[in-house]
Short mmCIF file of C-alpha atoms in Angstrom, two decimals:
data_model
loop_
_atom_site.label_atom_id
_atom_site.label_comp_id
_atom_site.label_asym_id
_atom_site.label_seq_id
_atom_site.Cartn_x
_atom_site.Cartn_y
_atom_site.Cartn_z
CA UNK A 1 74.86 36.29 98.51
CA UNK A 2 72.44 36.34 101.59
CA UNK A 3 72.30 33.54 104.00
CA UNK A 4 69.16 32.65 105.90
CA UNK A 5 70.15 34.73 108.97
CA UNK A 6 70.84 37.70 106.35
CA UNK A 7 67.74 37.30 104.65
CA UNK A 8 65.72 37.29 107.78
CA UNK A 9 67.32 40.54 108.83
CA UNK A 10 66.49 42.24 105.72
CA UNK A 11 62.82 41.38 105.90
CA UNK A 12 63.17 42.95 109.25
CA UNK A 13 64.64 46.12 108.21
CA UNK A 14 62.06 46.26 105.54
CA UNK A 15 59.07 45.63 108.03
CA UNK A 16 60.74 48.45 110.02
CA UNK A 17 60.99 50.68 107.28
CA UNK A 18 57.52 50.06 106.16
CA UNK A 19 56.18 50.46 110.08
CA UNK A 20 57.96 53.97 110.45
CA UNK A 21 56.84 54.93 106.88
CA UNK A 22 53.41 54.41 107.85
CA UNK A 23 54.12 56.55 111.46
CA UNK A 24 55.15 59.27 109.26
CA UNK A 25 52.01 59.22 107.01
CA UNK A 26 49.83 58.91 110.20
CA UNK A 27 51.74 62.00 111.31
CA UNK A 28 50.58 63.85 108.33
CA UNK A 29 46.82 62.94 108.65
CA UNK A 30 45.89 62.39 111.99
CA UNK A 31 45.90 65.01 114.56
CA UNK A 32 49.18 65.54 117.01
CA UNK A 33 47.32 65.70 120.53
CA UNK A 34 43.89 65.49 121.92
CA UNK A 35 43.28 69.27 121.68
CA UNK A 36 43.83 69.24 118.00
CA UNK A 37 41.54 65.98 117.93
CA UNK A 38 38.68 67.61 119.39
CA UNK A 39 38.98 70.36 117.24
CA UNK A 40 38.29 67.63 114.14
CA UNK A 41 35.73 65.93 116.29
CA UNK A 42 34.02 69.45 116.59
CA UNK A 43 34.27 70.29 112.78
CA UNK A 44 32.39 66.81 112.28
CA UNK A 45 30.05 67.83 115.02
CA UNK A 46 30.90 64.75 117.40
CA UNK A 47 30.29 67.10 120.42
CA UNK A 48 30.52 64.31 122.83
CA UNK A 49 33.99 62.89 121.42
CA UNK A 50 34.91 66.74 121.48
CA UNK A 51 34.17 67.26 125.04
CA UNK A 52 35.91 64.03 126.36
CA UNK A 53 39.08 64.68 124.35
CA UNK A 54 39.37 68.18 125.75
CA UNK A 55 38.50 67.08 129.41
CA UNK A 56 41.46 65.01 129.44
CA UNK A 57 43.84 67.81 127.34
CA UNK A 58 42.84 70.18 130.00
CA UNK A 59 44.11 67.63 132.86
CA UNK A 60 47.97 68.15 131.57
CA UNK A 61 47.98 71.73 129.58
CA UNK A 62 49.52 74.30 131.43
CA UNK A 63 49.89 77.12 128.72
CA UNK A 64 47.21 79.77 129.40
CA UNK A 65 46.21 80.80 125.75
CA UNK A 66 45.90 77.10 124.82
CA UNK A 67 43.59 76.23 128.07
CA UNK A 68 41.32 79.36 127.21
CA UNK A 69 40.76 78.08 123.43
CA UNK A 70 40.43 74.61 124.73
CA UNK A 71 37.70 75.55 127.56
CA UNK A 72 35.80 77.71 125.43
CA UNK A 73 35.70 74.63 122.82
CA UNK A 74 34.51 72.39 125.99
CA UNK A 75 31.84 75.14 126.74
CA UNK A 76 30.47 75.18 123.30
CA UNK A 77 30.56 71.39 122.95
CA UNK A 78 28.24 71.28 126.23
CA UNK A 79 25.79 74.11 125.12
CA UNK A 80 25.63 72.21 121.58
CA UNK A 81 24.61 69.21 123.26
CA UNK A 82 22.14 70.87 125.59
CA UNK A 83 23.86 69.74 128.68
CA UNK A 84 23.33 73.09 130.74
CA UNK A 85 24.49 71.60 133.86
CA UNK A 86 27.91 70.43 132.49
CA UNK A 87 28.15 73.87 130.74
CA UNK A 88 27.62 75.94 134.16
CA UNK A 89 30.23 73.64 135.56
CA UNK A 90 32.65 74.56 132.59
CA UNK A 91 31.87 78.50 133.22
CA UNK A 92 32.37 78.19 136.83
CA UNK A 93 35.50 76.65 136.53
CA UNK A 94 36.72 79.48 133.90
CA UNK A 95 35.24 82.24 136.23
CA UNK A 96 37.50 81.04 138.75
CA UNK A 97 40.54 80.08 136.29
CA UNK A 98 40.49 83.67 134.61
CA UNK A 99 39.70 85.79 137.60
CA UNK A 100 42.56 87.77 137.08
CA UNK A 101 42.03 88.53 133.43
CA UNK A 102 39.26 90.87 132.88
CA UNK A 103 38.82 90.55 129.06
CA UNK A 104 38.27 86.59 129.29
CA UNK A 105 36.19 87.36 132.65
CA UNK A 106 33.87 89.29 130.99
CA UNK A 107 33.03 86.84 127.98
CA UNK A 108 32.71 83.97 130.89
CA UNK A 109 29.95 86.03 132.72
CA UNK A 110 27.96 86.97 129.86
CA UNK A 111 27.82 83.43 128.90
CA UNK A 112 27.33 82.29 132.78
CA UNK A 113 24.50 84.49 133.05
CA UNK A 114 22.90 83.69 129.96
CA UNK A 115 22.86 80.36 130.86
CA UNK A 116 21.38 80.81 134.49
CA UNK A 117 18.78 82.65 133.10
CA UNK A 118 18.18 80.07 130.49
CA UNK A 119 17.82 77.58 133.23
CA UNK A 120 15.75 80.10 135.58
CA UNK A 121 17.94 80.39 137.92
CA UNK A 122 17.28 84.01 138.69
CA UNK A 123 19.45 84.47 142.02
CA UNK A 124 22.50 82.80 140.32
CA UNK A 125 21.98 85.03 137.15
CA UNK A 126 21.39 88.16 139.14
CA UNK A 127 25.03 87.57 141.07
CA UNK A 128 26.85 86.97 137.89
CA UNK A 129 25.43 90.28 136.20
CA UNK A 130 26.38 92.17 139.08
CA UNK A 131 29.95 90.71 139.05
CA UNK A 132 30.22 91.63 135.42
CA UNK A 133 29.19 95.21 136.40
CA UNK A 134 31.85 95.17 138.70
CA UNK A 135 34.77 93.60 136.85
CA UNK A 136 33.43 95.09 133.03
CA UNK A 137 34.13 98.36 131.63
CA UNK A 138 30.86 98.55 130.17
CA UNK A 139 29.67 101.63 128.19
CA UNK A 140 26.62 103.70 129.79
CA UNK A 141 24.33 102.06 127.32
CA UNK A 142 25.22 98.52 128.05
CA UNK A 143 25.49 99.32 131.88
CA UNK A 144 21.79 100.48 131.59
CA UNK A 145 20.56 97.85 129.79
CA UNK A 146 22.20 95.28 132.59
CA UNK A 147 20.56 97.35 135.03
CA UNK A 148 17.40 97.52 133.39
CA UNK A 149 17.35 93.73 132.91
CA UNK A 150 18.28 93.02 136.63
CA UNK A 151 15.23 95.30 137.53
CA UNK A 152 13.09 93.13 135.72
CA UNK A 153 14.43 90.02 137.93
CA UNK A 154 13.68 91.92 141.14
CA UNK A 155 10.48 93.13 139.89
CA UNK A 156 9.03 89.67 138.85
CA UNK A 157 10.36 88.19 142.09
CA UNK A 158 8.36 90.92 143.98
CA UNK A 159 11.73 92.57 145.44
CA UNK A 160 10.62 96.08 144.80
CA UNK A 161 13.04 97.62 146.82
CA UNK A 162 15.85 96.30 144.64
CA UNK A 163 13.75 96.78 141.49
CA UNK A 164 13.64 100.46 142.07
CA UNK A 165 17.34 100.67 142.67
CA UNK A 166 18.25 98.88 139.47
CA UNK A 167 15.78 100.84 137.62
CA UNK A 168 17.18 103.90 139.03
CA UNK A 169 20.69 103.06 138.40
CA UNK A 170 19.60 102.36 134.78
CA UNK A 171 18.41 105.76 134.68
CA UNK A 172 21.58 107.26 135.65
CA UNK A 173 23.44 105.41 132.84
CA UNK A 174 20.76 105.76 130.41
CA UNK A 175 22.24 107.71 127.18
CA UNK A 176 19.10 107.38 124.93
CA UNK A 177 15.45 108.75 125.11
CA UNK A 178 14.13 105.18 124.67
CA UNK A 179 16.44 103.92 127.66
CA UNK A 180 15.53 107.01 129.91
CA UNK A 181 11.60 106.75 129.27
CA UNK A 182 12.14 102.80 129.60
CA UNK A 183 13.70 103.22 133.04
CA UNK A 184 11.12 105.63 134.51
CA UNK A 185 8.23 103.91 133.04
CA UNK A 186 9.51 100.45 134.91
CA UNK A 187 9.80 102.56 137.94
CA UNK A 188 6.18 103.49 137.58
CA UNK A 189 5.00 100.11 137.40
CA UNK A 190 6.99 98.75 140.27
CA UNK A 191 4.99 101.50 142.17
CA UNK A 192 1.68 100.17 140.59
CA UNK A 193 2.58 96.65 141.50
CA UNK A 194 3.05 98.00 145.32
CA UNK A 195 -0.35 99.88 145.11
CA UNK A 196 1.54 103.33 145.50
CA UNK A 197 -0.66 104.57 142.76
CA UNK A 198 -0.13 108.08 143.20
CA UNK A 199 3.51 107.83 142.92
CA UNK A 200 3.07 105.96 139.79
CA UNK A 201 1.11 108.47 138.21
CA UNK A 202 3.70 110.87 138.96
CA UNK A 203 6.32 108.89 137.43
CA UNK A 204 4.17 108.44 134.46
CA UNK A 205 3.72 112.00 134.28
CA UNK A 206 7.37 112.61 134.12
CA UNK A 207 7.24 109.92 131.10
CA UNK A 208 5.03 112.16 129.46
CA UNK A 209 6.96 115.23 129.76
CA UNK A 210 10.28 113.92 128.27
CA UNK A 211 10.37 116.67 125.57
CA UNK A 212 10.60 114.11 122.57
CA UNK A 213 7.49 112.30 123.89
CA UNK A 214 5.82 115.47 124.55
CA UNK A 215 6.32 116.78 121.07
CA UNK A 216 5.19 113.38 119.50
CA UNK A 217 2.09 113.70 121.58
CA UNK A 218 1.08 117.48 120.37
CA UNK A 219 2.07 116.49 116.71
CA UNK A 220 0.20 113.01 116.52
CA UNK A 221 1.45 110.03 114.63
CA UNK A 222 2.37 110.95 110.95
CA UNK A 223 0.90 109.08 108.20
CA UNK A 224 2.80 107.89 105.51
CA UNK A 225 5.98 108.50 107.00
CA UNK A 226 8.01 105.49 105.13
CA UNK A 227 10.69 103.75 107.01
CA UNK A 228 10.94 104.77 110.89
CA UNK A 229 13.85 104.30 112.89
CA UNK A 230 13.83 101.57 115.59
CA UNK A 231 14.42 103.88 118.45
CA UNK A 232 11.31 106.22 117.27
CA UNK A 233 9.35 102.86 117.16
CA UNK A 234 10.28 101.92 120.57
CA UNK A 235 9.74 105.48 122.25
CA UNK A 236 6.49 105.49 120.33
CA UNK A 237 5.44 102.06 121.91
CA UNK A 238 6.55 103.23 125.58
CA UNK A 239 4.41 106.08 124.99
CA UNK A 240 1.40 103.72 124.25
CA UNK A 241 2.16 101.74 127.35
CA UNK A 242 2.80 104.61 129.49
CA UNK A 243 -1.04 105.90 128.43
CA UNK A 244 -2.42 102.86 128.86
CA UNK A 245 -1.12 101.99 132.55
CA UNK A 246 -2.24 105.74 133.49
CA UNK A 247 -5.39 105.00 132.20
CA UNK A 248 -5.75 102.01 134.33
CA UNK A 249 -4.55 103.55 137.23
CA UNK A 250 -6.87 106.70 136.82
CA UNK A 251 -10.30 104.33 136.37
CA UNK A 252 -8.90 102.60 139.45
CA UNK A 253 -8.95 106.14 141.18
CA UNK A 254 -12.47 106.59 139.73
CA UNK A 255 -11.36 109.53 137.54
CA UNK A 256 -13.25 108.29 134.79
CA UNK A 257 -13.26 111.57 132.61
CA UNK A 258 -9.02 111.53 132.60
CA UNK A 259 -9.16 107.38 132.06
CA UNK A 260 -11.06 107.78 129.06
CA UNK A 261 -8.77 110.63 127.65
CA UNK A 262 -5.59 108.19 128.30
CA UNK A 263 -7.39 105.23 126.59
CA UNK A 264 -8.18 107.78 123.30
CA UNK A 265 -4.41 108.89 123.49
CA UNK A 266 -3.07 105.55 123.70
CA UNK A 267 -5.18 103.96 120.68
CA UNK A 268 -2.59 105.90 118.60
CA UNK A 269 0.41 104.73 120.40
CA UNK A 270 -0.28 101.31 122.02
CA UNK A 271 1.35 98.42 120.08
CA UNK A 272 -2.20 96.92 119.63
CA UNK A 273 -4.67 99.58 119.21
CA UNK A 274 -7.75 97.47 119.60
CA UNK A 275 -6.54 96.92 123.58
CA UNK A 276 -6.96 100.34 123.97
CA UNK A 277 -10.10 100.44 121.85
CA UNK A 278 -11.56 97.85 124.00
CA UNK A 279 -10.71 99.45 127.32
CA UNK A 280 -12.46 102.89 126.12
CA UNK A 281 -15.53 101.22 125.20
CA UNK A 282 -15.59 99.02 128.48
CA UNK A 283 -15.17 102.24 130.35
CA UNK A 284 -17.89 103.71 128.36
CA UNK A 285 -20.47 100.92 129.10
CA UNK A 286 -19.46 101.48 132.89
CA UNK A 287 -18.26 97.62 133.30
CA UNK A 288 -15.53 97.01 135.82
CA UNK A 289 -12.81 94.95 133.88
CA UNK A 290 -9.98 93.98 134.61
CA UNK A 291 -6.76 96.32 133.78
CA UNK A 292 -4.57 95.44 130.80
CA UNK A 293 -1.78 96.12 132.67
CA UNK A 294 -2.16 93.52 135.66
CA UNK A 295 -0.44 93.87 139.00
CA UNK A 296 1.35 90.23 140.30
#
């Protein structure tokens, strides 16, 4: 039989055994580290807890693959919480850490440029997109769209020389009719914003001379054509925009007859036919109106 001391020892052993048994059970049910805990918090949509755990985890973790996974989850956590300033700081840290890894850097720059846009930080967004063009092997189509996108930034900021350069680069990379027409139209509009009306008209004539658009003008809009491809719809809308802008410019040059002809055609192609109809009616009544395509 055990004495008192033996009984106490047995009790201690049972307690210790029970304690380690609990630890083993906990190991099976609780995350093994901060990263696993952060992922669990994210699954439960506790983005604040996820961010706290990831910030602590990233202080010590050295493995590049695990760091990338942790950084991307941290960026997601800040995005879901609407913390754009913290999201920018996270993405900027990632830009520096992964600057020698093109694929990862491409992702970071895309997210960073998009975030800067959402914050209306146009200069920072533009710088980020330029870096993306330098480091990413973009297709001609994606490069053209990005150049056009940047051209719109500079156009709205009245940096017209830069806008022309961007649209010109977009035109060089454009691999579809719609993209080529869009870049030419934006160059024309940039001229128009600078009161370079003759140059704007010349570029618009280039737009209207694009074979696909010229053929469409000759044949007119088909009726009952059923489902129309998205690129054809875009080309048709651009055709309408070009005709309306040309009509506005011709009116300012007091070329009334030519302006009316453009407005008449624009009624067929402009996305909102009533706009072109109204422009035509007002011009016929010889009223001076503010052009629909306004300069900034």
